Amino acid sequence: MASSKALKGRIRSVTNTRKITRTMELVATSKLKRAQDRVIAARPYADALRSVIADLVTPELAEQFPLLRQPLPPAKGGPARAVLILLTSNRGLAGGFNANLIKEARRRITALEAEGYTVELIGVGKKGVGYFKYVGRTFASERPDIGDRPTAEHAGSLVETLVEEFAAGTIGVVELVQSQFISVMDSPPATVRILPVAAPAQGTREGIRHDYILSPDPATLLEKVLPLYVRNMVYRGLVETVAAEQAARRTAMKNATDNAGDIIDALKRTYNRQRQAQITQEIAELVGGAAALQG
Amino acid sequence: MKMRVTVISPEAAVFDGEADAVTAPAFDGQIGILANHAPLMTVLGDGTLVIRAGGSSRRFHVNGGFLQVVQNTVRVLAEQVEAVSDAA
């Protein structure tokens, strides 16, 4: 059994750890709130963009647009480069958050390589970059600078060159591994195909196709709008992943705080029992000593 | 006669309300939109967007994005939006 001095030291150390985890929980809660607001604020733009594209895209137009066209698979002579953008966080202590994203990315890499693609990685967040470097993969680019407050410009800078290369036919597919922020309790990792663009189904709103005055012509309009749509998908991925990270960290830190409480309780019980035993023993020795003197 | 106007940036909805008239910087020059405009879609350039409601007006500096008019609703989706103080 540990000495009472050692027990005291452990109680103090666990108490200090609990202070830290509780603070981290509170910080994550407040960051989560802000991240959630940003996810919600980004929705109207995405919805509007989707409905506009749905109104614009016709099967004839889809044929002539490089961004909408499905390139041939590598086995049939199509471009063999695939780009996977992996979103993870810069910091750890968020439970299984980064591990889940990395697992999803590995699954996608295996699947894409089985189709004959050569996968290039773009890493956002140090955790994913760190892991894949450890297993010996190189990154086409790393973006640890994006962090907790992604902006539309960040999203733009991530995909700008990819859109051009895809349109030029040198990239076959671009995918984004992100967390889907469904709710605070539910944010599973997911892979979203960024390019080729899967055009949203048309006529979803009331089934009416409006007779638009289009200026400039629909093809030019679509050419302007599609890159915006691509950027927006990435922006949404970024903000959702940040929100999911904070939610995961809050849960992990809450569990850690609760566990620390349990450990402190158990240690205190052991410590008190030991102290009591020692006192009892001292009294017994005193009584025994006095009895011996009188005897 | 009024119409609904929404101005949305990728990060947030910037304006949502009723208006009498909208002047927007389209890619090929200013366009004016009044209530019950025919459905329209156009690409925005760089310039000032003016939303007039009653006697007052709101100004935004917009750059890039596009504008859609449908069913008496004007939607401005701008890549960059910045509110300009109501000096007008």
Short mmCIF file of C-alpha atoms in Angstrom, two decimals:
data_model
loop_
_atom_site.label_atom_id
_atom_site.label_comp_id
_atom_site.label_asym_id
_atom_site.label_seq_id
_atom_site.Cartn_x
_atom_site.Cartn_y
_atom_site.Cartn_z
CA MET A 1 0.00 0.00 0.00
CA ALA A 2 1.22 3.48 -0.88
CA SER A 3 2.38 5.66 1.94
CA SER A 4 0.02 8.40 3.06
CA LYS A 5 2.45 11.02 1.82
CA ALA A 6 2.42 9.49 -1.66
CA LEU A 7 -1.39 9.35 -1.58
CA LYS A 8 -1.58 13.01 -0.66
CA GLY A 9 0.67 13.84 -3.58
CA ARG A 10 -1.51 11.90 -6.01
CA ILE A 11 -4.69 13.58 -4.75
CA ARG A 12 -3.10 16.97 -5.33
CA SER A 13 -1.91 16.05 -8.82
CA VAL A 14 -5.28 14.65 -9.94
CA THR A 15 -7.04 17.72 -8.52
CA ASN A 16 -4.78 19.94 -10.62
CA THR A 17 -5.43 17.87 -13.73
CA ARG A 18 -9.15 18.17 -13.10
CA LYS A 19 -8.83 21.94 -12.96
CA ILE A 20 -7.19 21.90 -16.36
CA THR A 21 -9.71 19.57 -17.98
CA ARG A 22 -12.60 21.55 -16.57
CA THR A 23 -11.17 24.78 -17.95
CA MET A 24 -10.68 23.15 -21.34
CA GLU A 25 -14.27 21.95 -21.22
CA LEU A 26 -15.50 25.49 -20.59
CA VAL A 27 -13.30 26.94 -23.33
CA ALA A 28 -14.53 24.31 -25.80
CA THR A 29 -18.14 25.06 -24.84
CA SER A 30 -17.78 28.73 -25.64
CA LYS A 31 -15.85 28.07 -28.85
CA LEU A 32 -18.46 25.50 -29.84
CA LYS A 33 -21.19 28.07 -29.49
CA ARG A 34 -19.40 30.44 -31.85
CA ALA A 35 -18.51 27.67 -34.30
CA GLN A 36 -22.11 26.51 -34.32
CA ASP A 37 -23.33 30.03 -35.07
CA ARG A 38 -20.97 30.13 -38.03
CA VAL A 39 -22.28 26.81 -39.35
CA ILE A 40 -25.82 28.16 -39.15
CA ALA A 41 -24.87 31.52 -40.68
CA ALA A 42 -23.31 29.74 -43.65
CA ARG A 43 -26.49 27.87 -44.50
CA PRO A 44 -28.53 30.52 -46.37
CA TYR A 45 -25.71 31.14 -48.86
CA ALA A 46 -25.25 27.44 -49.51
CA ASP A 47 -28.99 26.88 -49.95
CA ALA A 48 -29.35 29.84 -52.29
CA LEU A 49 -26.37 28.73 -54.34
CA ARG A 50 -27.76 25.23 -54.62
CA SER A 51 -31.15 26.39 -55.82
CA VAL A 52 -29.61 28.75 -58.38
CA ILE A 53 -27.45 25.99 -59.82
CA ALA A 54 -30.41 23.64 -59.88
CA ASP A 55 -32.29 26.26 -61.92
CA LEU A 56 -29.39 26.79 -64.31
CA VAL A 57 -28.16 23.30 -65.04
CA THR A 58 -29.69 21.48 -67.95
CA PRO A 59 -28.46 18.12 -69.25
CA GLU A 60 -27.10 19.80 -72.42
CA LEU A 61 -25.11 22.31 -70.36
CA ALA A 62 -23.82 19.61 -68.04
CA GLU A 63 -22.20 17.93 -71.03
CA GLN A 64 -20.10 20.91 -72.01
CA PHE A 65 -18.92 21.91 -68.55
CA PRO A 66 -15.60 20.52 -67.47
CA LEU A 67 -16.48 20.92 -63.79
CA LEU A 68 -19.67 18.91 -64.17
CA ARG A 69 -18.24 16.25 -66.44
CA GLN A 70 -17.26 12.92 -64.99
CA PRO A 71 -13.75 12.14 -66.30
CA LEU A 72 -12.90 8.65 -67.48
CA PRO A 73 -11.53 6.36 -64.77
CA PRO A 74 -7.73 5.83 -64.92
CA ALA A 75 -8.27 2.26 -66.13
CA LYS A 76 -9.82 3.70 -69.31
CA GLY A 77 -7.17 6.32 -69.89
CA GLY A 78 -8.56 9.16 -67.75
CA PRO A 79 -6.41 11.34 -65.49
CA ALA A 80 -4.81 9.28 -62.73
CA ARG A 81 -4.39 12.01 -60.12
CA ALA A 82 -6.82 12.16 -57.25
CA VAL A 83 -6.63 14.84 -54.58
CA LEU A 84 -7.81 14.21 -51.06
CA ILE A 85 -8.18 17.20 -48.78
CA LEU A 86 -7.97 16.02 -45.21
CA LEU A 87 -9.43 18.27 -42.52
CA THR A 88 -8.22 17.65 -38.99
CA SER A 89 -7.56 19.92 -36.02
CA ASN A 90 -4.32 21.58 -35.02
CA ARG A 91 -4.69 20.45 -31.42
CA GLY A 92 -5.40 17.13 -29.80
CA LEU A 93 -7.28 16.21 -26.62
CA ALA A 94 -10.52 15.91 -28.50
CA GLY A 95 -11.27 12.23 -27.97
CA GLY A 96 -11.53 10.20 -31.13
CA PHE A 97 -12.08 13.23 -33.35
CA ASN A 98 -8.81 13.22 -35.29
CA ALA A 99 -8.46 9.44 -35.21
CA ASN A 100 -11.88 9.06 -36.83
CA LEU A 101 -11.04 11.53 -39.58
CA ILE A 102 -7.72 9.80 -40.22
CA LYS A 103 -9.45 6.43 -40.39
CA GLU A 104 -11.94 7.82 -42.91
CA ALA A 105 -9.09 9.27 -44.98
CA ARG A 106 -7.23 5.96 -45.00
CA ARG A 107 -10.37 4.19 -46.14
CA ARG A 108 -10.79 6.65 -49.02
CA ILE A 109 -7.13 6.45 -50.02
CA THR A 110 -7.34 2.66 -50.21
CA ALA A 111 -10.55 2.85 -52.23
CA LEU A 112 -9.17 5.45 -54.67
CA GLU A 113 -5.93 3.54 -55.13
CA ALA A 114 -7.90 0.38 -55.86
CA GLU A 115 -9.57 2.31 -58.70
CA GLY A 116 -6.15 3.08 -60.10
CA TYR A 117 -5.68 6.67 -58.89
CA THR A 118 -2.50 8.12 -57.49
CA VAL A 119 -3.66 9.96 -54.38
CA GLU A 120 -2.24 13.36 -53.51
CA LEU A 121 -2.91 14.66 -50.04
CA ILE A 122 -3.62 18.19 -48.90
CA GLY A 123 -3.56 18.49 -45.15
CA VAL A 124 -5.47 21.08 -43.14
CA GLY A 125 -4.64 20.76 -39.45
CA LYS A 126 -1.46 19.45 -37.89
CA LYS A 127 -2.89 16.22 -36.53
CA GLY A 128 -3.71 14.62 -39.87
CA VAL A 129 -0.45 15.87 -41.39
CA GLY A 130 1.50 14.43 -38.47
CA TYR A 131 -0.07 11.01 -38.79
CA PHE A 132 0.34 10.60 -42.53
CA LYS A 133 3.92 11.82 -42.39
CA TYR A 134 4.58 9.23 -39.69
CA VAL A 135 3.33 6.44 -41.95
CA GLY A 136 5.54 7.77 -44.72
CA ARG A 137 3.21 9.75 -46.98
CA THR A 138 4.06 13.13 -48.37
CA PHE A 139 1.72 16.07 -48.65
CA ALA A 140 1.20 18.11 -51.79
CA SER A 141 0.45 21.03 -49.48
CA GLU A 142 -0.07 21.66 -45.79
CA ARG A 143 -2.31 24.28 -44.27
CA PRO A 144 -1.83 24.45 -40.52
CA ASP A 145 -2.63 28.18 -40.73
CA ILE A 146 -6.40 27.81 -41.12
CA GLY A 147 -7.14 26.93 -37.51
CA ASP A 148 -10.23 27.80 -35.52
CA ARG A 149 -11.70 30.55 -37.65
CA PRO A 150 -11.86 29.48 -41.29
CA THR A 151 -12.99 32.10 -43.78
CA ALA A 152 -14.31 31.92 -47.31
CA GLU A 153 -10.88 33.13 -48.47
CA HIS A 154 -9.23 30.11 -46.84
CA ALA A 155 -11.62 27.84 -48.69
CA GLY A 156 -10.92 29.70 -51.92
CA SER A 157 -7.16 29.40 -51.55
CA LEU A 158 -7.49 25.67 -50.94
CA VAL A 159 -9.41 24.83 -54.10
CA GLU A 160 -8.48 27.57 -56.56
CA THR A 161 -5.67 25.70 -58.28
CA LEU A 162 -7.51 22.39 -57.99
CA VAL A 163 -10.46 23.79 -59.94
CA GLU A 164 -8.13 24.96 -62.69
CA GLU A 165 -6.27 21.68 -62.87
CA PHE A 166 -9.51 19.73 -62.87
CA ALA A 167 -10.89 21.87 -65.70
CA ALA A 168 -7.65 21.29 -67.61
CA GLY A 169 -8.15 17.56 -67.18
CA THR A 170 -5.06 16.72 -65.14
CA ILE A 171 -6.98 15.73 -61.99
CA GLY A 172 -9.61 13.02 -62.06
CA VAL A 173 -11.30 13.56 -58.72
CA VAL A 174 -11.13 15.85 -55.68
CA GLU A 175 -12.54 14.73 -52.37
CA LEU A 176 -12.80 16.33 -48.95
CA VAL A 177 -12.59 14.36 -45.72
CA GLN A 178 -14.43 16.36 -43.08
CA SER A 179 -16.71 16.02 -40.08
CA GLN A 180 -20.36 16.44 -40.73
CA PHE A 181 -21.81 18.61 -38.02
CA ILE A 182 -25.29 17.15 -37.67
CA SER A 183 -25.67 18.04 -34.00
CA VAL A 184 -23.44 18.48 -30.97
CA MET A 185 -23.76 14.81 -30.13
CA ASP A 186 -23.53 13.56 -33.69
CA SER A 187 -20.73 14.61 -36.02
CA PRO A 188 -19.46 11.61 -37.96
CA PRO A 189 -16.52 11.83 -40.37
CA ALA A 190 -17.56 11.89 -44.00
CA THR A 191 -16.08 12.13 -47.45
CA VAL A 192 -17.57 14.73 -49.78
CA ARG A 193 -16.83 14.68 -53.48
CA ILE A 194 -15.89 18.22 -54.48
CA LEU A 195 -15.02 17.65 -58.12
CA PRO A 196 -16.59 16.72 -60.45
CA VAL A 197 -19.48 18.79 -59.11
CA ALA A 198 -22.59 16.75 -58.53
CA ALA A 199 -25.19 19.23 -59.72
CA PRO A 200 -28.11 19.49 -57.32
CA ALA A 201 -31.34 18.02 -58.66
CA GLN A 202 -33.35 20.62 -60.50
CA GLY A 203 -36.95 21.65 -60.06
CA THR A 204 -36.93 20.77 -56.39
CA ARG A 205 -38.68 23.98 -55.44
CA GLU A 206 -42.37 23.67 -56.27
CA GLY A 207 -41.38 21.97 -59.48
CA ILE A 208 -41.45 25.25 -61.42
CA ARG A 209 -38.70 26.26 -63.77
CA HIS A 210 -38.69 30.00 -63.92
CA ASP A 211 -38.33 31.74 -67.22
CA TYR A 212 -35.25 33.71 -66.31
CA ILE A 213 -33.77 36.62 -68.12
CA LEU A 214 -30.20 35.45 -68.10
CA SER A 215 -27.45 37.94 -68.45
CA PRO A 216 -24.88 36.88 -69.60
CA ASP A 217 -25.89 33.62 -71.28
CA PRO A 218 -26.46 30.51 -69.12
CA ALA A 219 -23.10 28.97 -70.00
CA THR A 220 -21.13 32.04 -68.85
CA LEU A 221 -23.28 32.33 -65.74
CA LEU A 222 -22.70 28.73 -64.84
CA GLU A 223 -19.01 29.20 -65.41
CA LYS A 224 -19.04 31.95 -62.76
CA VAL A 225 -21.32 30.19 -60.34
CA LEU A 226 -19.81 26.71 -60.29
CA PRO A 227 -16.45 27.76 -58.80
CA LEU A 228 -18.40 29.62 -56.10
CA TYR A 229 -20.29 26.44 -55.37
CA VAL A 230 -17.06 24.45 -55.10
CA ARG A 231 -15.56 27.03 -52.75
CA ASN A 232 -18.69 27.04 -50.68
CA MET A 233 -18.63 23.26 -50.26
CA VAL A 234 -15.10 23.52 -48.91
CA TYR A 235 -16.00 26.46 -46.67
CA ARG A 236 -18.87 24.49 -45.21
CA GLY A 237 -16.57 21.55 -44.65
CA LEU A 238 -14.15 23.81 -42.78
CA VAL A 239 -16.70 25.39 -40.46
CA GLU A 240 -18.47 22.11 -39.78
CA THR A 241 -15.19 20.41 -38.93
CA VAL A 242 -14.26 23.20 -36.50
CA ALA A 243 -17.64 22.89 -34.79
CA ALA A 244 -17.31 19.11 -34.61
CA GLU A 245 -13.81 19.47 -33.15
CA GLN A 246 -15.06 21.71 -30.35
CA ALA A 247 -18.00 19.40 -29.66
CA ALA A 248 -15.66 16.39 -29.49
CA ARG A 249 -13.25 18.24 -27.21
CA ARG A 250 -16.02 19.32 -24.90
CA THR A 251 -17.28 15.74 -24.56
CA ALA A 252 -13.77 14.37 -24.04
CA MET A 253 -12.94 16.99 -21.41
CA LYS A 254 -16.23 16.49 -19.63
CA ASN A 255 -15.50 12.77 -19.38
CA ALA A 256 -11.97 13.49 -18.17
CA THR A 257 -13.28 15.88 -15.49
CA ASP A 258 -15.82 13.29 -14.31
CA ASN A 259 -13.19 10.56 -14.24
CA ALA A 260 -10.80 12.77 -12.28
CA GLY A 261 -13.57 13.30 -9.72
CA ASP A 262 -14.01 9.54 -9.35
CA ILE A 263 -10.28 9.01 -8.93
CA ILE A 264 -10.07 11.76 -6.29
CA ASP A 265 -12.96 10.16 -4.35
CA ALA A 266 -11.28 6.75 -4.40
CA LEU A 267 -7.89 8.16 -3.38
CA LYS A 268 -9.41 10.20 -0.54
CA ARG A 269 -11.19 7.13 0.77
CA THR A 270 -7.95 5.13 0.79
CA TYR A 271 -6.09 8.02 2.38
CA ASN A 272 -8.65 8.47 5.17
CA ARG A 273 -8.83 4.76 5.87
CA GLN A 274 -5.06 4.68 6.21
CA ARG A 275 -5.03 7.69 8.51
CA GLN A 276 -7.76 6.12 10.65
CA ALA A 277 -5.84 2.83 10.83
CA GLN A 278 -2.71 4.67 11.94
CA ILE A 279 -4.55 6.55 14.69
CA THR A 280 -6.19 3.37 15.91
CA GLN A 281 -2.82 1.68 15.99
CA GLU A 282 -1.23 4.53 17.96
CA ILE A 283 -4.03 4.46 20.53
CA ALA A 284 -3.69 0.70 20.84
CA GLU A 285 0.06 1.12 21.43
CA LEU A 286 -0.53 3.78 24.10
CA VAL A 287 -3.13 1.67 25.87
CA GLY A 288 -0.89 -1.37 25.64
CA GLY A 289 2.11 0.62 27.01
CA ALA A 290 0.09 2.02 29.96
CA ALA A 291 -1.25 -1.45 30.81
CA ALA A 292 2.31 -2.82 30.80
CA LEU A 293 3.51 -0.08 33.21
CA GLN A 294 0.63 -0.68 35.65
CA GLY A 295 0.99 -4.45 35.48
CA MET B 1 -45.35 47.92 -53.88
CA LYS B 2 -42.57 46.21 -52.03
CA MET B 3 -40.29 43.28 -52.59
CA ARG B 4 -38.13 41.16 -50.37
CA VAL B 5 -34.39 41.60 -50.56
CA THR B 6 -31.73 39.38 -49.05
CA VAL B 7 -28.02 40.00 -49.18
CA ILE B 8 -25.95 36.96 -48.31
CA SER B 9 -22.22 36.45 -48.02
CA PRO B 10 -20.65 33.01 -47.63
CA GLU B 11 -20.20 33.68 -43.93
CA ALA B 12 -23.53 35.22 -42.97
CA ALA B 13 -26.79 36.76 -44.08
CA VAL B 14 -26.04 40.49 -44.16
CA PHE B 15 -29.42 41.96 -44.95
CA ASP B 16 -32.95 40.62 -45.09
CA GLY B 17 -35.93 42.91 -45.44
CA GLU B 18 -38.43 44.77 -47.57
CA ALA B 19 -37.41 47.31 -50.15
CA ASP B 20 -38.84 49.53 -52.89
CA ALA B 21 -35.86 49.53 -55.21
CA VAL B 22 -32.47 47.93 -55.59
CA THR B 23 -29.56 49.19 -57.62
CA ALA B 24 -26.86 46.61 -58.14
CA PRO B 25 -23.50 46.61 -59.91
CA ALA B 26 -23.87 43.90 -62.55
CA PHE B 27 -20.83 42.71 -64.48
CA ASP B 28 -21.73 44.99 -67.43
CA GLY B 29 -23.04 48.04 -65.57
CA GLN B 30 -25.57 49.14 -63.00
CA ILE B 31 -28.99 47.56 -63.02
CA GLY B 32 -32.08 48.81 -61.23
CA ILE B 33 -34.74 46.48 -59.93
CA LEU B 34 -38.23 47.45 -58.80
CA ALA B 35 -40.96 45.28 -57.34
CA ASN B 36 -42.42 42.55 -59.56
CA HIS B 37 -39.38 42.40 -61.78
CA ALA B 38 -39.27 39.47 -64.18
CA PRO B 39 -37.11 36.50 -63.08
CA LEU B 40 -33.50 37.45 -63.67
CA MET B 41 -30.09 36.07 -63.01
CA THR B 42 -26.91 37.99 -63.47
CA VAL B 43 -23.30 38.09 -62.40
CA LEU B 44 -22.15 40.88 -60.13
CA GLY B 45 -19.10 43.02 -60.62
CA ASP B 46 -17.39 45.30 -58.15
CA GLY B 47 -19.40 48.25 -56.89
CA THR B 48 -22.04 49.60 -54.56
CA LEU B 49 -25.35 47.93 -53.96
CA VAL B 50 -28.11 50.30 -52.90
CA ILE B 51 -31.31 49.12 -51.28
CA ARG B 52 -34.01 51.78 -50.97
CA ALA B 53 -36.92 51.34 -48.63
CA GLY B 54 -39.26 54.24 -47.98
CA GLY B 55 -37.12 57.34 -47.59
CA SER B 56 -33.98 55.62 -46.38
CA SER B 57 -31.38 53.58 -48.12
CA ARG B 58 -28.76 51.01 -47.21
CA ARG B 59 -25.50 50.70 -49.07
CA PHE B 60 -23.16 47.77 -49.39
CA HIS B 61 -19.94 47.40 -51.19
CA VAL B 62 -20.04 44.09 -53.06
CA ASN B 63 -17.50 42.27 -55.15
CA GLY B 64 -18.16 39.11 -57.13
CA GLY B 65 -21.05 36.72 -56.82
CA PHE B 66 -24.42 37.03 -58.46
CA LEU B 67 -27.94 38.27 -58.24
CA GLN B 68 -31.19 36.43 -58.66
CA VAL B 69 -34.71 37.82 -58.92
CA VAL B 70 -37.56 35.40 -58.61
CA GLN B 71 -41.15 35.75 -57.38
CA ASN B 72 -40.65 39.28 -56.15
CA THR B 73 -37.59 38.29 -54.12
CA VAL B 74 -34.16 39.65 -54.84
CA ARG B 75 -31.29 37.53 -53.67
CA VAL B 76 -27.80 38.95 -53.75
CA LEU B 77 -25.12 36.35 -53.23
CA ALA B 78 -21.87 38.23 -52.96
CA GLU B 79 -18.43 36.81 -52.38
CA GLN B 80 -17.46 39.95 -50.49
CA VAL B 81 -19.89 42.30 -48.78
CA GLU B 82 -19.14 45.32 -46.71
CA ALA B 83 -21.74 47.67 -45.31
CA VAL B 84 -21.19 51.32 -46.21
CA SER B 85 -22.41 53.88 -43.69
CA ASP B 86 -25.83 55.40 -44.48
CA ALA B 87 -24.54 58.76 -45.59
CA ALA B 88 -26.74 58.89 -48.68
#
